[in-house]
Amino acid sequence: MSRSARLRLKSSRMTTRMTATCSASAGMV
């Protein structure tokens, strides 16, 4: 459970970060 939760959190954070970066890039262009 702990491993899954940690992996999920990490994946979610990475996805959110990537999405935010993409959005920022799109907004700048």
PDB file of N, CA and C in Angstrom:
ATOM      1  N   MET A   1       0.844  -1.205   0.000  1.00  0.00           N
ATOM      2  CA  MET A   1       0.000   0.000   0.000  1.00  0.00           C
ATOM      3  C   MET A   1       0.878   1.253   0.000  1.00  0.00           C
ATOM      4  N   SER A   2       1.857   1.259   0.887  1.00  0.00           N
ATOM      5  CA  SER A   2       2.721   2.445   0.997  1.00  0.00           C
ATOM      6  C   SER A   2       3.430   2.699  -0.338  1.00  0.00           C
ATOM      7  N   ARG A   3       3.942   1.624  -0.922  1.00  0.00           N
ATOM      8  CA  ARG A   3       4.661   1.768  -2.188  1.00  0.00           C
ATOM      9  C   ARG A   3       3.728   2.318  -3.258  1.00  0.00           C
ATOM     10  N   SER A   4       2.561   1.751  -3.342  1.00  0.00           N
ATOM     11  CA  SER A   4       1.591   2.188  -4.365  1.00  0.00           C
ATOM     12  C   SER A   4       1.244   3.660  -4.171  1.00  0.00           C
ATOM     13  N   ALA A   5       0.993   4.017  -2.927  1.00  0.00           N
ATOM     14  CA  ALA A   5       0.618   5.408  -2.623  1.00  0.00           C
ATOM     15  C   ALA A   5       1.752   6.342  -3.020  1.00  0.00           C
ATOM     16  N   ARG A   6       2.960   5.952  -2.692  1.00  0.00           N
ATOM     17  CA  ARG A   6       4.117   6.812  -3.018  1.00  0.00           C
ATOM     18  C   ARG A   6       4.267   6.927  -4.532  1.00  0.00           C
ATOM     19  N   LEU A   7       4.154   5.798  -5.210  1.00  0.00           N
ATOM     20  CA  LEU A   7       4.292   5.812  -6.668  1.00  0.00           C
ATOM     21  C   LEU A   7       3.207   6.681  -7.290  1.00  0.00           C
ATOM     22  N   ARG A   8       2.021   6.539  -6.774  1.00  0.00           N
ATOM     23  CA  ARG A   8       0.895   7.329  -7.304  1.00  0.00           C
ATOM     24  C   ARG A   8       1.161   8.822  -7.120  1.00  0.00           C
ATOM     25  N   LEU A   9       1.587   9.176  -5.924  1.00  0.00           N
ATOM     26  CA  LEU A   9       1.854  10.589  -5.628  1.00  0.00           C
ATOM     27  C   LEU A   9       2.954  11.119  -6.551  1.00  0.00           C
ATOM     28  N   LYS A  10       4.017  10.336  -6.698  1.00  0.00           N
ATOM     29  CA  LYS A  10       5.126  10.755  -7.561  1.00  0.00           C
ATOM     30  C   LYS A  10       4.634  10.930  -8.994  1.00  0.00           C
ATOM     31  N   SER A  11       3.895   9.948  -9.482  1.00  0.00           N
ATOM     32  CA  SER A  11       3.387  10.014 -10.859  1.00  0.00           C
ATOM     33  C   SER A  11       2.487  11.234 -11.028  1.00  0.00           C
ATOM     34  N   SER A  12       1.616  11.442 -10.051  1.00  0.00           N
ATOM     35  CA  SER A  12       0.681  12.572 -10.124  1.00  0.00           C
ATOM     36  C   SER A  12       1.455  13.884 -10.141  1.00  0.00           C
ATOM     37  N   ARG A  13       2.458  13.980  -9.301  1.00  0.00           N
ATOM     38  CA  ARG A  13       3.256  15.214  -9.235  1.00  0.00           C
ATOM     39  C   ARG A  13       3.949  15.459 -10.561  1.00  0.00           C
ATOM     40  N   MET A  14       4.563  14.414 -11.116  1.00  0.00           N
ATOM     41  CA  MET A  14       5.282  14.557 -12.388  1.00  0.00           C
ATOM     42  C   MET A  14       4.330  14.985 -13.498  1.00  0.00           C
ATOM     43  N   THR A  15       3.172  14.350 -13.546  1.00  0.00           N
ATOM     44  CA  THR A  15       2.188  14.683 -14.578  1.00  0.00           C
ATOM     45  C   THR A  15       1.748  16.134 -14.431  1.00  0.00           C
ATOM     46  N   THR A  16       1.470  16.529 -13.199  1.00  0.00           N
ATOM     47  CA  THR A  16       1.024  17.908 -12.966  1.00  0.00           C
ATOM     48  C   THR A  16       2.109  18.889 -13.379  1.00  0.00           C
ATOM     49  N   ARG A  17       3.338  18.565 -13.039  1.00  0.00           N
ATOM     50  CA  ARG A  17       4.457  19.450 -13.363  1.00  0.00           C
ATOM     51  C   ARG A  17       4.600  19.567 -14.886  1.00  0.00           C
ATOM     52  N   MET A  18       4.550  18.429 -15.570  1.00  0.00           N
ATOM     53  CA  MET A  18       4.680  18.423 -17.033  1.00  0.00           C
ATOM     54  C   MET A  18       3.550  19.224 -17.663  1.00  0.00           C
ATOM     55  N   THR A  19       2.343  19.015 -17.176  1.00  0.00           N
ATOM     56  CA  THR A  19       1.184  19.727 -17.722  1.00  0.00           C
ATOM     57  C   THR A  19       1.341  21.227 -17.503  1.00  0.00           C
ATOM     58  N   ALA A  20       1.783  21.599 -16.327  1.00  0.00           N
ATOM     59  CA  ALA A  20       1.962  23.021 -16.018  1.00  0.00           C
ATOM     60  C   ALA A  20       3.020  23.616 -16.941  1.00  0.00           C
ATOM     61  N   THR A  21       4.098  22.886 -17.164  1.00  0.00           N
ATOM     62  CA  THR A  21       5.163  23.374 -18.043  1.00  0.00           C
ATOM     63  C   THR A  21       4.638  23.546 -19.455  1.00  0.00           C
ATOM     64  N   CYS A  22       3.900  22.554 -19.923  1.00  0.00           N
ATOM     65  CA  CYS A  22       3.341  22.631 -21.284  1.00  0.00           C
ATOM     66  C   CYS A  22       2.403  23.833 -21.379  1.00  0.00           C
ATOM     67  N   SER A  23       1.573  24.004 -20.384  1.00  0.00           N
ATOM     68  CA  SER A  23       0.614  25.113 -20.386  1.00  0.00           C
ATOM     69  C   SER A  23       1.368  26.442 -20.409  1.00  0.00           C
ATOM     70  N   ALA A  24       2.401  26.535 -19.605  1.00  0.00           N
ATOM     71  CA  ALA A  24       3.185  27.773 -19.544  1.00  0.00           C
ATOM     72  C   ALA A  24       3.807  28.052 -20.911  1.00  0.00           C
ATOM     73  N   SER A  25       4.370  27.024 -21.526  1.00  0.00           N
ATOM     74  CA  SER A  25       4.994  27.192 -22.840  1.00  0.00           C
ATOM     75  C   SER A  25       3.950  27.642 -23.860  1.00  0.00           C
ATOM     76  N   ALA A  26       2.808  27.007 -23.850  1.00  0.00           N
ATOM     77  CA  ALA A  26       1.744  27.355 -24.793  1.00  0.00           C
ATOM     78  C   ALA A  26       1.284  28.793 -24.551  1.00  0.00           C
ATOM     79  N   GLY A  27       1.209  29.175 -23.284  1.00  0.00           N
ATOM     80  CA  GLY A  27       0.753  30.526 -22.961  1.00  0.00           C
ATOM     81  C   GLY A  27       1.767  31.575 -23.419  1.00  0.00           C
ATOM     82  N   MET A  28       3.047  31.221 -23.310  1.00  0.00           N
ATOM     83  CA  MET A  28       4.090  32.177 -23.711  1.00  0.00           C
ATOM     84  C   MET A  28       4.099  32.364 -25.225  1.00  0.00           C
ATOM     85  N   VAL A  29       3.873  31.282 -25.946  1.00  0.00           N
ATOM     86  CA  VAL A  29       3.931  31.347 -27.423  1.00  0.00           C
ATOM     87  C   VAL A  29       2.753  32.116 -27.986  1.00  0.00           C
TER      88      VAL A  29
END
